Short mmCIF file of C-alpha atoms in Angstrom, two decimals:
data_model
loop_
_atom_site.label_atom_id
_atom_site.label_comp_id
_atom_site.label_asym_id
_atom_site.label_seq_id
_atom_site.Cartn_x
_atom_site.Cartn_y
_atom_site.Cartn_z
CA UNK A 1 134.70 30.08 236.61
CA UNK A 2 136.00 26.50 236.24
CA UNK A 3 133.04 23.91 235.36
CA UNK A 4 133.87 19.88 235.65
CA UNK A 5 132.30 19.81 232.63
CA UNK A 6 135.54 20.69 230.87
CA UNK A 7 137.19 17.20 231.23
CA UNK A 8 134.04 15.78 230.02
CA UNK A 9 134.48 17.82 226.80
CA UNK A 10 138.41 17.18 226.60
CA UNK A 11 137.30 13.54 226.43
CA UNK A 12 134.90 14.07 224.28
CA UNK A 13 137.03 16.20 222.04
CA UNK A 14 139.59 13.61 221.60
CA UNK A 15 137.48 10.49 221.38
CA UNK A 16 138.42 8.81 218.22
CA UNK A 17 134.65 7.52 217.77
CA UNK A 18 133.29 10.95 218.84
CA UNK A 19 129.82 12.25 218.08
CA UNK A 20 128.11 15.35 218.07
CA UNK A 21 126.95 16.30 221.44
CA UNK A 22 124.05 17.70 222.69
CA UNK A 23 124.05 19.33 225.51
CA UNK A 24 120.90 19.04 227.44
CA UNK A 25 120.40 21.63 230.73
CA UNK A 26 117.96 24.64 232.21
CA UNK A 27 118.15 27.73 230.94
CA UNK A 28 121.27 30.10 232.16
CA UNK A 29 123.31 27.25 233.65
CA UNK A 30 126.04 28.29 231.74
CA UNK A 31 125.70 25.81 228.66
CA UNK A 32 126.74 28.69 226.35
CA UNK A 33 129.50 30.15 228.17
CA UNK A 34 131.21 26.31 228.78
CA UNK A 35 131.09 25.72 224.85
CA UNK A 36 132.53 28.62 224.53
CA UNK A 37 135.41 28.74 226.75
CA UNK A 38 136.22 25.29 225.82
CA UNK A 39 136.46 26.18 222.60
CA UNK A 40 139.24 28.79 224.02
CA UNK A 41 140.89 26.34 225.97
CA UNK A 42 141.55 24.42 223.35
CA UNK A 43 142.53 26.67 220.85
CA UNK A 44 140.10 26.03 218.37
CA UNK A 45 138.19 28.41 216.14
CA UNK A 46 134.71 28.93 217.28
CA UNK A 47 131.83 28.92 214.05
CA UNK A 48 128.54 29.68 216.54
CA UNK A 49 125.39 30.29 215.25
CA UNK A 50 121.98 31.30 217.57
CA UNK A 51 119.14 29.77 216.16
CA UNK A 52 116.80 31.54 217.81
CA UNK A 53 118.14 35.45 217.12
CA UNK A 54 118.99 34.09 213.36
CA UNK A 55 116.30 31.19 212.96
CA UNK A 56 117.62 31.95 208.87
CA UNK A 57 120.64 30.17 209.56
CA UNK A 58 118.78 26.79 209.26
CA UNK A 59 118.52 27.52 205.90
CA UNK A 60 122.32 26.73 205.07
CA UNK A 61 121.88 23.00 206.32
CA UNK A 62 119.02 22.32 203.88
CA UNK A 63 121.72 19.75 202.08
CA UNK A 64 122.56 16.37 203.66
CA UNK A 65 126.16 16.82 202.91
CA UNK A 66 128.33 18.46 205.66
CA UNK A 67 131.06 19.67 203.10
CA UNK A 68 128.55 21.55 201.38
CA UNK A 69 126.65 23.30 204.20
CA UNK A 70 130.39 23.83 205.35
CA UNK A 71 130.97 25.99 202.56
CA UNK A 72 127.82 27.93 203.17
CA UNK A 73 128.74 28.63 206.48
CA UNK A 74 131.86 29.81 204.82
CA UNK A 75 130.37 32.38 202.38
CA UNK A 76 127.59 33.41 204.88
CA UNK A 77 129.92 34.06 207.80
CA UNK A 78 132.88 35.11 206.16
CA UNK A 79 135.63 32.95 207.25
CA UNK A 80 137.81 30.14 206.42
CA UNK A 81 136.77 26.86 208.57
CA UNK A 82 139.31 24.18 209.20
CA UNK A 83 137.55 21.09 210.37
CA UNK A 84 140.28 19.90 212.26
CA UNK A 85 140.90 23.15 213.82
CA UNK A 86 137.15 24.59 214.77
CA UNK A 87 134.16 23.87 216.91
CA UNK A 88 131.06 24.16 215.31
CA UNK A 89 128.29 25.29 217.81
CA UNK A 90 124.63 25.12 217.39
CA UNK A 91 123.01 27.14 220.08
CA UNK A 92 119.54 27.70 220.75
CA UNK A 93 118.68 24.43 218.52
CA UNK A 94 115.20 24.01 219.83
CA UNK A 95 114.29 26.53 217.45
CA UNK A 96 114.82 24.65 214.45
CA UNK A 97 114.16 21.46 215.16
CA UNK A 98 114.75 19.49 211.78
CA UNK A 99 118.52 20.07 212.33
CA UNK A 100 118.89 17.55 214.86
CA UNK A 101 118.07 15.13 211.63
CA UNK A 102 121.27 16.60 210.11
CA UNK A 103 123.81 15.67 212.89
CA UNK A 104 124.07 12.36 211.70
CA UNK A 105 125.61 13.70 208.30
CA UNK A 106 128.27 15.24 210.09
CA UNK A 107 129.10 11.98 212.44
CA UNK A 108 129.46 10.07 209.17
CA UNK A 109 130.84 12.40 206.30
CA UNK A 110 132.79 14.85 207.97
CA UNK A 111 134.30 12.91 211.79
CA UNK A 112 136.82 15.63 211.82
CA UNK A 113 134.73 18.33 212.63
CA UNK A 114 133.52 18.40 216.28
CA UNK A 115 130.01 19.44 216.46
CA UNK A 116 127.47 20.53 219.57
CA UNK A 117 124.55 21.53 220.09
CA UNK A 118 122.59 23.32 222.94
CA UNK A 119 119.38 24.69 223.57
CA UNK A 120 117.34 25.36 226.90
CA UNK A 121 113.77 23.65 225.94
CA UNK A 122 115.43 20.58 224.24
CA UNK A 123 113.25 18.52 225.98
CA UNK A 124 110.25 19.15 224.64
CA UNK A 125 111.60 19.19 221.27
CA UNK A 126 113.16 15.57 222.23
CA UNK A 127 110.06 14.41 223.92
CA UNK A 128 107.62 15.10 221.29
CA UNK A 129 109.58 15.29 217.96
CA UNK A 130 108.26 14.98 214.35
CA UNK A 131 111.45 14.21 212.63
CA UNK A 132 113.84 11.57 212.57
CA UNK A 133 116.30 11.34 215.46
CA UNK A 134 119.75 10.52 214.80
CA UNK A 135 119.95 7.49 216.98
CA UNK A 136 123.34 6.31 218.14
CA UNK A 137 124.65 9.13 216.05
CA UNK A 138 124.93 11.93 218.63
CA UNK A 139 125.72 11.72 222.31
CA UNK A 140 124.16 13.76 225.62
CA UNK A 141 126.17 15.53 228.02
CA UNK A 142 123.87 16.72 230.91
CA UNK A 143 124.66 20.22 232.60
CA UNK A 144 123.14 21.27 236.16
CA UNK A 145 123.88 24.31 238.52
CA UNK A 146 127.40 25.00 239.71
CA UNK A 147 127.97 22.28 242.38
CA UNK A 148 129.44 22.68 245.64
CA UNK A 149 133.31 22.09 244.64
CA UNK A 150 132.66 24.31 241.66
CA UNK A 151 131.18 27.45 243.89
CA UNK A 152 134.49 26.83 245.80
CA UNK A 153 136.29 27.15 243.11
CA UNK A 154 134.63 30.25 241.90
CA UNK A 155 134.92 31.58 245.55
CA UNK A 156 138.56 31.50 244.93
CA UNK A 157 139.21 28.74 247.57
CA UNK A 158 140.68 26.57 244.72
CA UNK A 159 142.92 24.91 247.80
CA UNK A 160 139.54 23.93 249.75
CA UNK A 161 138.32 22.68 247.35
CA UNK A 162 141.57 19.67 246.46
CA UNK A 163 141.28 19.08 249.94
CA UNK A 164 137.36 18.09 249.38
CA UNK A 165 138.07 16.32 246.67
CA UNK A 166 140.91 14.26 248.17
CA UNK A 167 139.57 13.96 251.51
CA UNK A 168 139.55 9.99 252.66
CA UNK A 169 137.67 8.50 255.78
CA UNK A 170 140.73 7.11 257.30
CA UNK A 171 141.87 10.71 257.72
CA UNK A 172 140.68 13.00 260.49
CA UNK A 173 138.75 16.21 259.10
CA UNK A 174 140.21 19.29 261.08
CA UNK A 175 137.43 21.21 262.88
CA UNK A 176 138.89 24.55 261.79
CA UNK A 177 138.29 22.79 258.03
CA UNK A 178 134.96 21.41 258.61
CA UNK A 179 133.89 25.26 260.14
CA UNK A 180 135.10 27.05 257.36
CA UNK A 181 133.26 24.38 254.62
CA UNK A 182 130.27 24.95 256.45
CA UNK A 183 130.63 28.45 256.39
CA UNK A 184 130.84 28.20 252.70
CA UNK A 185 128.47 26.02 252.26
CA UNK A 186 126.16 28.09 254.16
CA UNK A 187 126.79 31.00 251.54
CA UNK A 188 125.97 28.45 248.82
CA UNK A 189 122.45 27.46 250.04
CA UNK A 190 121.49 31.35 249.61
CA UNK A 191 123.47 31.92 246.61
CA UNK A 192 123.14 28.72 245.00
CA UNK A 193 124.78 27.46 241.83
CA UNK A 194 123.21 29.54 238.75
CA UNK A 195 127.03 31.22 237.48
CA UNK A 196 124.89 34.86 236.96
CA UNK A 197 124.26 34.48 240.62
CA UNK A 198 127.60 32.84 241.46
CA UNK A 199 129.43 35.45 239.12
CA UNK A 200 127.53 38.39 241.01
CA UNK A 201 128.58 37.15 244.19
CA UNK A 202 132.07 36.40 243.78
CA UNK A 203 132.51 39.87 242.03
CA UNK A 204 130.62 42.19 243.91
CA UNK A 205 129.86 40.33 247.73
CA UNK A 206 126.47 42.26 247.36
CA UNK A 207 123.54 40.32 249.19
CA UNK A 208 120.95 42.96 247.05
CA UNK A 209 122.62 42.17 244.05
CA UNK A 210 122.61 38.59 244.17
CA UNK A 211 118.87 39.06 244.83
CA UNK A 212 117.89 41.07 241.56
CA UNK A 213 120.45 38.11 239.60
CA UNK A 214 117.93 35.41 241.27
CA UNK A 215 114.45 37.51 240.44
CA UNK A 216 115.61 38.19 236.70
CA UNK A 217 116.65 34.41 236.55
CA UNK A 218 113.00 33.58 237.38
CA UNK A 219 111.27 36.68 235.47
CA UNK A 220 113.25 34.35 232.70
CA UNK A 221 111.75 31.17 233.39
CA UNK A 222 108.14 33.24 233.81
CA UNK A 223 109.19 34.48 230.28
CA UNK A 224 109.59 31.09 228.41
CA UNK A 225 106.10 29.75 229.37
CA UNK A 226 104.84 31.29 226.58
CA UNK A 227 106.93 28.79 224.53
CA UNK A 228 105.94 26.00 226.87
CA UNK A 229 104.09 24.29 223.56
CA UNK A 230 101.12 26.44 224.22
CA UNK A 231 98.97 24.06 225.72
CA UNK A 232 98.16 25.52 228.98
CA UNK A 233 97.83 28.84 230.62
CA UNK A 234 100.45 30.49 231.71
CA UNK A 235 98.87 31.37 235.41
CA UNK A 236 98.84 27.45 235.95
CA UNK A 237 102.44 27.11 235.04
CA UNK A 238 102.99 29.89 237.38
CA UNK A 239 100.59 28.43 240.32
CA UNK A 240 103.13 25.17 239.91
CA UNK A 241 106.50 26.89 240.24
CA UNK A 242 105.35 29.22 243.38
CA UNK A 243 103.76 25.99 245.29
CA UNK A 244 107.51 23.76 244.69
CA UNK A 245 109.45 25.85 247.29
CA UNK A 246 106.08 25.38 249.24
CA UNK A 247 105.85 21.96 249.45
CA UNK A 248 109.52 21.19 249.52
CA UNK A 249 110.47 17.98 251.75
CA UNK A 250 107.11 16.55 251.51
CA UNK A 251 104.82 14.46 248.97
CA UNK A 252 103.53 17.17 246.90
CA UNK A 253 99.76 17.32 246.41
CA UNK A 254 98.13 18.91 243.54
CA UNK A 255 95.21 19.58 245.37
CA UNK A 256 97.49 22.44 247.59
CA UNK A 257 98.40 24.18 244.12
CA UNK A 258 94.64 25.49 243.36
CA UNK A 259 92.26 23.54 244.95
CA UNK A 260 89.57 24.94 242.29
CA UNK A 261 91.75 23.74 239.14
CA UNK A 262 90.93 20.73 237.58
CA UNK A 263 94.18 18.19 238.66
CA UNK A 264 95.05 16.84 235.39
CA UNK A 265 95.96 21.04 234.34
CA UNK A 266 98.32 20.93 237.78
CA UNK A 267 99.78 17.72 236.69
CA UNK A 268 100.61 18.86 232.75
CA UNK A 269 101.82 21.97 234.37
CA UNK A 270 104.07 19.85 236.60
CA UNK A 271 105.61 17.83 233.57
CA UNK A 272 106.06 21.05 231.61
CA UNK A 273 108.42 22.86 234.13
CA UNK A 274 110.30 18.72 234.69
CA UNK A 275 110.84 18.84 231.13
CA UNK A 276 112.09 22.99 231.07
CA UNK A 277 114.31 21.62 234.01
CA UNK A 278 113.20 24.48 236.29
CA UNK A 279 111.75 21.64 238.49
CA UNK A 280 112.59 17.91 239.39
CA UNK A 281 110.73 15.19 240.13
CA UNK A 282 111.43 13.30 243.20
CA UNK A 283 109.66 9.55 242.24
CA UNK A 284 109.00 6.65 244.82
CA UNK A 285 110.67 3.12 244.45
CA UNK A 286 110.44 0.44 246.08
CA UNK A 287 113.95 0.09 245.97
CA UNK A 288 113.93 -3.65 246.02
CA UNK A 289 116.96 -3.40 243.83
CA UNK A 290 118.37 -1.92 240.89
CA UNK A 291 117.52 -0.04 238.35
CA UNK A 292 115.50 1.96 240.92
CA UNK A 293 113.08 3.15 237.99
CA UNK A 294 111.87 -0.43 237.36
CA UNK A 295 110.50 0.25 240.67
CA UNK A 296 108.82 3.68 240.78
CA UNK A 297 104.83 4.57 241.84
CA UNK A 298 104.62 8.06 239.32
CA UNK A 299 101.27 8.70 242.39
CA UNK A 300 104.27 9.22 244.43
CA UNK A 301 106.50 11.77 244.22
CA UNK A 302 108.18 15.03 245.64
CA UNK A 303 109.50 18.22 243.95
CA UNK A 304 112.61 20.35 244.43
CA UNK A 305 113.88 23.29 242.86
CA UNK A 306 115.95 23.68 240.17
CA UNK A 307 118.42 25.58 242.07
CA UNK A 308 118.92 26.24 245.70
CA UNK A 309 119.56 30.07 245.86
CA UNK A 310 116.18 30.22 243.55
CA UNK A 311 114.23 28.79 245.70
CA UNK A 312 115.44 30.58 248.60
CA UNK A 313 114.81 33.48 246.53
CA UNK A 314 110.91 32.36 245.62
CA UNK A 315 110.16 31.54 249.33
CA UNK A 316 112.23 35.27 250.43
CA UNK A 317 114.56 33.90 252.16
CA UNK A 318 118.29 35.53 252.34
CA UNK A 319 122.03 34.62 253.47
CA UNK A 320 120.84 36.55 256.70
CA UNK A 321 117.65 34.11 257.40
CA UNK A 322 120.60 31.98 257.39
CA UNK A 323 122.83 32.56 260.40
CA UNK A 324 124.23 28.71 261.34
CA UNK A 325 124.27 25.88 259.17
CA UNK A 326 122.07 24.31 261.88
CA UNK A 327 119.50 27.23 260.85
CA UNK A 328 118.44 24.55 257.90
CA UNK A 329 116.39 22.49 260.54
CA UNK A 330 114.35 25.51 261.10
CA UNK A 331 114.12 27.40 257.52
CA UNK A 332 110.76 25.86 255.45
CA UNK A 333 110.69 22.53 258.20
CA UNK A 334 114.45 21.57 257.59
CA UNK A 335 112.72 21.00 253.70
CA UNK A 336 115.72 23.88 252.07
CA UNK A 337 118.59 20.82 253.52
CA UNK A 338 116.31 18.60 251.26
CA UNK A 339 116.80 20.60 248.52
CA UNK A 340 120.12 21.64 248.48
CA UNK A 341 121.44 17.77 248.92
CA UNK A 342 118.72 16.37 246.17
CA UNK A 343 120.25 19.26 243.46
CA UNK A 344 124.22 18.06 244.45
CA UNK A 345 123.11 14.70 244.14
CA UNK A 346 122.09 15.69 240.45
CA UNK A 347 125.32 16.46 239.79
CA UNK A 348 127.29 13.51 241.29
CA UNK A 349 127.07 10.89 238.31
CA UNK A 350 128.68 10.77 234.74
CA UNK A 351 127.98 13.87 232.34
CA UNK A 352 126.77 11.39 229.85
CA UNK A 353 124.12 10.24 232.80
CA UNK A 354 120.60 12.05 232.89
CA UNK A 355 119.73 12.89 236.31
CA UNK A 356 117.09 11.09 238.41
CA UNK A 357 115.46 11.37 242.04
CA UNK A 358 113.96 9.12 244.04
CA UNK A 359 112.81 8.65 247.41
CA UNK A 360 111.25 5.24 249.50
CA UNK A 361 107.92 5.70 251.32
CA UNK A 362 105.62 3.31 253.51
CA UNK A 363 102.06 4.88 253.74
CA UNK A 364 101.18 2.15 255.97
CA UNK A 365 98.57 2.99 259.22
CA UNK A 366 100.81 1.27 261.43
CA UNK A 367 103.97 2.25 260.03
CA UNK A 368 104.50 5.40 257.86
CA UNK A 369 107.93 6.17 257.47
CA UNK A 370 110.17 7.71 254.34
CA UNK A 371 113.88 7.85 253.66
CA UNK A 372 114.70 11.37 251.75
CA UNK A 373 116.81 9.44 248.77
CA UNK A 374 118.01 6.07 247.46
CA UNK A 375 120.65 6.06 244.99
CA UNK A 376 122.39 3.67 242.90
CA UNK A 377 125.72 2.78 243.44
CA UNK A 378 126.97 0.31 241.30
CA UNK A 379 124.83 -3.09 241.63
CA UNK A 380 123.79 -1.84 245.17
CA UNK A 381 120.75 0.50 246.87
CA UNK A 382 122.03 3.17 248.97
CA UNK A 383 119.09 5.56 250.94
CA UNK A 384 120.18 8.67 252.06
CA UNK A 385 118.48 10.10 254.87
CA UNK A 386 119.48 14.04 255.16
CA UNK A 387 119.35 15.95 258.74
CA UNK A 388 118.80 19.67 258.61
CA UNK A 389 120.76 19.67 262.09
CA UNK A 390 123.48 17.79 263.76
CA UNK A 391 121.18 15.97 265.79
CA UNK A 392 118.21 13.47 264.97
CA UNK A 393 116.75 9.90 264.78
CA UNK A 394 116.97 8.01 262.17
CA UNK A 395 113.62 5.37 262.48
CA UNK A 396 113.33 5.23 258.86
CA UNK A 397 116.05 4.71 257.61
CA UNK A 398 116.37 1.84 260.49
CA UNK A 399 113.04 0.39 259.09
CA UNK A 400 114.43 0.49 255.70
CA UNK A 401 117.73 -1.58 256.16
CA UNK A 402 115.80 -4.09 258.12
CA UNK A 403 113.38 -4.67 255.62
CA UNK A 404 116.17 -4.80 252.74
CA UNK A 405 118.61 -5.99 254.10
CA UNK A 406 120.99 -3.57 252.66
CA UNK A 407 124.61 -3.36 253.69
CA UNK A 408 125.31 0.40 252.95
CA UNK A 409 123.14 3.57 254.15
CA UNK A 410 123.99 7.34 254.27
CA UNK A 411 123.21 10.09 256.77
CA UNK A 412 123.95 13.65 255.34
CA UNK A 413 123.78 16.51 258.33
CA UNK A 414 126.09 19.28 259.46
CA UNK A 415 128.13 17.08 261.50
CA UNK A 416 132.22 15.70 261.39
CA UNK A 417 132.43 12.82 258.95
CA UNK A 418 131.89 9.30 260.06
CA UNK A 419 131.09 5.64 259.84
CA UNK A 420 128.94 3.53 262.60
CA UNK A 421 128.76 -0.11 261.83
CA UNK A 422 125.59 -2.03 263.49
CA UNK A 423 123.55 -4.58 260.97
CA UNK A 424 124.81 -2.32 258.56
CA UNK A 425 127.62 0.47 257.84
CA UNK A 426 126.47 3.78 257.93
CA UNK A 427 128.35 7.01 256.41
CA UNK A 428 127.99 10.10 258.23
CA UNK A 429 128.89 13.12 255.64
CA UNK A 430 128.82 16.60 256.34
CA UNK A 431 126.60 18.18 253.52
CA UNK A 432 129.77 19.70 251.80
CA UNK A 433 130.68 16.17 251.65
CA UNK A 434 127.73 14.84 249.11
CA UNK A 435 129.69 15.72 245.81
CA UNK A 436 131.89 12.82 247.13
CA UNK A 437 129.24 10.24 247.35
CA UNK A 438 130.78 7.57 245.23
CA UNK A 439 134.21 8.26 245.84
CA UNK A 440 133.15 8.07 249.36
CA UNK A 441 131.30 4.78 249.01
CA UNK A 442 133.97 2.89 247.42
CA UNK A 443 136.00 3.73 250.47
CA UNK A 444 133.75 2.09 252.60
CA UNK A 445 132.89 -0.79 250.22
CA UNK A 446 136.36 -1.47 250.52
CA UNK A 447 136.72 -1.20 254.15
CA UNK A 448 134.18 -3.34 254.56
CA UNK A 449 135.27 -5.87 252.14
CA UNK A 450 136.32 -9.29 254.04
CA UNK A 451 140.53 -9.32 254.62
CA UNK A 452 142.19 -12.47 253.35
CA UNK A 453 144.19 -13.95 255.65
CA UNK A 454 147.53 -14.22 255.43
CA UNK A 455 149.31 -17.82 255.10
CA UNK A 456 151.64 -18.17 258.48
#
């Protein structure tokens, strides 16, 4: 299957100043296979090493001089390595920790090499290191689930897919079009984007098969709490990923995860499986402006899922539960639309761009109201409010643009692409449509962008 991903690494790859890379992302989202296609792709000989099956390894970096360790790797492995004509790959490099110190070596004394590294628990090692980071010496590339436009792709519906990604507003969308995307797009909210799932689907159109792929995917995540630093029993860790699909859509109280646990357990349980990347935080902001974190109450947040077709799976829900796109309204409170649009909007900045959530919330008695997500776009604020159904008011998101006095908002439903201009402009996307967010944006920035007049 095709990832975006590859361009990134083409750039990357032929960046005169490049750096190592690092490449940061949940456990069986495909960081492994991408390196190694790429590596294909480009014709270049693959030297990968596992850290974790051959933790030994680490032993042939002990010098600070890439040429050297280069010629360790060559006795160990048994191969000739052209720098100019290889990949090196450092899998699994949680493991062994200390290497990340050496990656500077190799940006300095040996450029010609390209050099990345992966690992699924990288941010606890990042988070809470010992050693000396290479600062400014290696770059992040950020991997998620398959997206929407890359399960199209996978589907075989490569043609679709263009047609997404060139779609413009000024252009009618085709109702025949817009039923089979939501068709599709119906398959990926019970499938989801993990490629084992994806792969299982594409290959074998088995509904029972896709569901053992999601329940070994999160036997796998039950299996790495052990490595979870060790700080905190397993069963909590466990309490906090069964209560996310729970609590989807909604502020999510520690309290409803075991009422007789102490809270500060639930909320070092919470940050555990945010930094693993098997769950994301949703913050508040006040979204007064930009950057929206300057903003953010951390008392306030939501949590989604890593991965749509996972949750589905934890809550046991299936492709049939399912029928109409319109069913989203009804599965878990409309909450499963919620997820499925905050995991694409993961995926819709930069590579080189770590992910964030947030949402805007007014807990007043008079006035409670919250818009699902506000994203940056450039300089401005854009909320998102997302509508299981085609139908449905939109009071807070009307509250919100009065009190900001924003010029941009978003609804995201199952309905034909639009635009409605009243105090402000709002977008009307279909949820196959949110992978276009920006692109889509600019459109209307520029539509809405005053028209010199012309001289007579």
């Amino acid at each position: 299957m095709n990832r975006r991903a590859d361009e990134f690494l083409k750039n990357w790859l032929h960046d005169a100043r490049r750096k190592p890379l690092v490449i940061r992302g949940a456990r069986q989202v495909g960081k492994t296979w991408l390196v190694r296609d790429f590596a294909a792709s480009q014709k270049r000989q693959l030297v990968e090493l596992n850290f974790e099956k051959n933790p030994q390894m680490a032993t042939l970096f002990s010098s600070n001089e890439p040429k050297k360790t280069l010629a360790r790797l060559e006795a160990a492995l048994d191969l000739s390595i052209d720098p100019g004509q290889s990949l090196l790959f450092l899998d699994e490099i949680q493991a062994v920790p200390d290497l990340f110190a050496k990656l500077r070596w190799f940006a300095e004394d040996l450029p010609e090499l390209p050099v990345i590294a992966a690992g699924s628990l990288l941010e606890f090692v990042l988070s809470d290191h010992t050693f000396s980071m290479p600062v400014g010496r290696i770059g992040y590339m950020h991997l998620e689930p398959l997206s929407f436009e890359e399960f199209l792709d996978a589907r075989g519906r490569q043609r679709l897919c263009r047609y997404l990604e060139e779609y413009s507003l000024n252009q009618e969308m085709p109702v025949e079009i817009h039923r089979q995307l939501l068709s599709l797009f119906r398959e990926y909210v019970a499938i989801g984007g993990m490629p084992a799932a994806v792969s299982t689907w594409v290959t074998q159109q088995s509904l029972p098969q896709v569901a053992a792929s999601h329940h070994d995917l999160l036997a796998t995540y039950r299996a790495d709490f052990s490595k979870y630093r060790g700080r905190l029993p397993s069963e909590r860790i466990e309490e906090v990923m069964l209560a996310t699909p729970r609590q989807l859509g909604q502020k999510f109280v520690i309290a409803h995860v075991n009422p007789e646990v102490h809270s500060k357990s639930i909320k070092q349980a919470i940050s555990l499986l945010n930094e693993a990347r098997v769950c994301h935080s949703v913050v508040s902001t006040a979204a007064n402006g930009v950057p929206l974190a300057a903003e953010t109450n951390e008392k306030f947040f939501k949590e989604i899922f890593l991965d749509v077709g996972l949750c589905c799976a934890a809550l046991g829900l299936s492709y049939h539960h399912i029928t109409d796109i319109d069913d989203l309204v009804m599965v878990n409170r409309g909450a499963i639309a919620e997820q499925v649009v905050g995991q694409l909007l993961r995926t819709i900045d930069p590579f080189y761009v770590e992910p964030e959530l947030y949402y805007w919330h007014r807990a007043e008695r008079t006035s409670q109201a919250e818009v699902d997500y506000v994203i940056q776009h450039g300089h401005q604020v854009i909320p998102i409010e997302v509508k299981s159904g085609a139908t449905g008011t939109l009071k807070s998101l009307q509250l919100f643009m009065n009190l900001r006095k924003l010029p941009h908002a978003i609804k995201v439903s199952s309905s034909l692409p639009s635009l409605a201009v009243t105090q402000f402009t709002l977008l009307s996307v279909p949820f196959y449509l949110c992978g276009q967010l920006h692109r889509l944006v600019d459109e209307v920035i520029e539509l809405d962008r005053p028209r010199t007049p012309r001289s007579s």
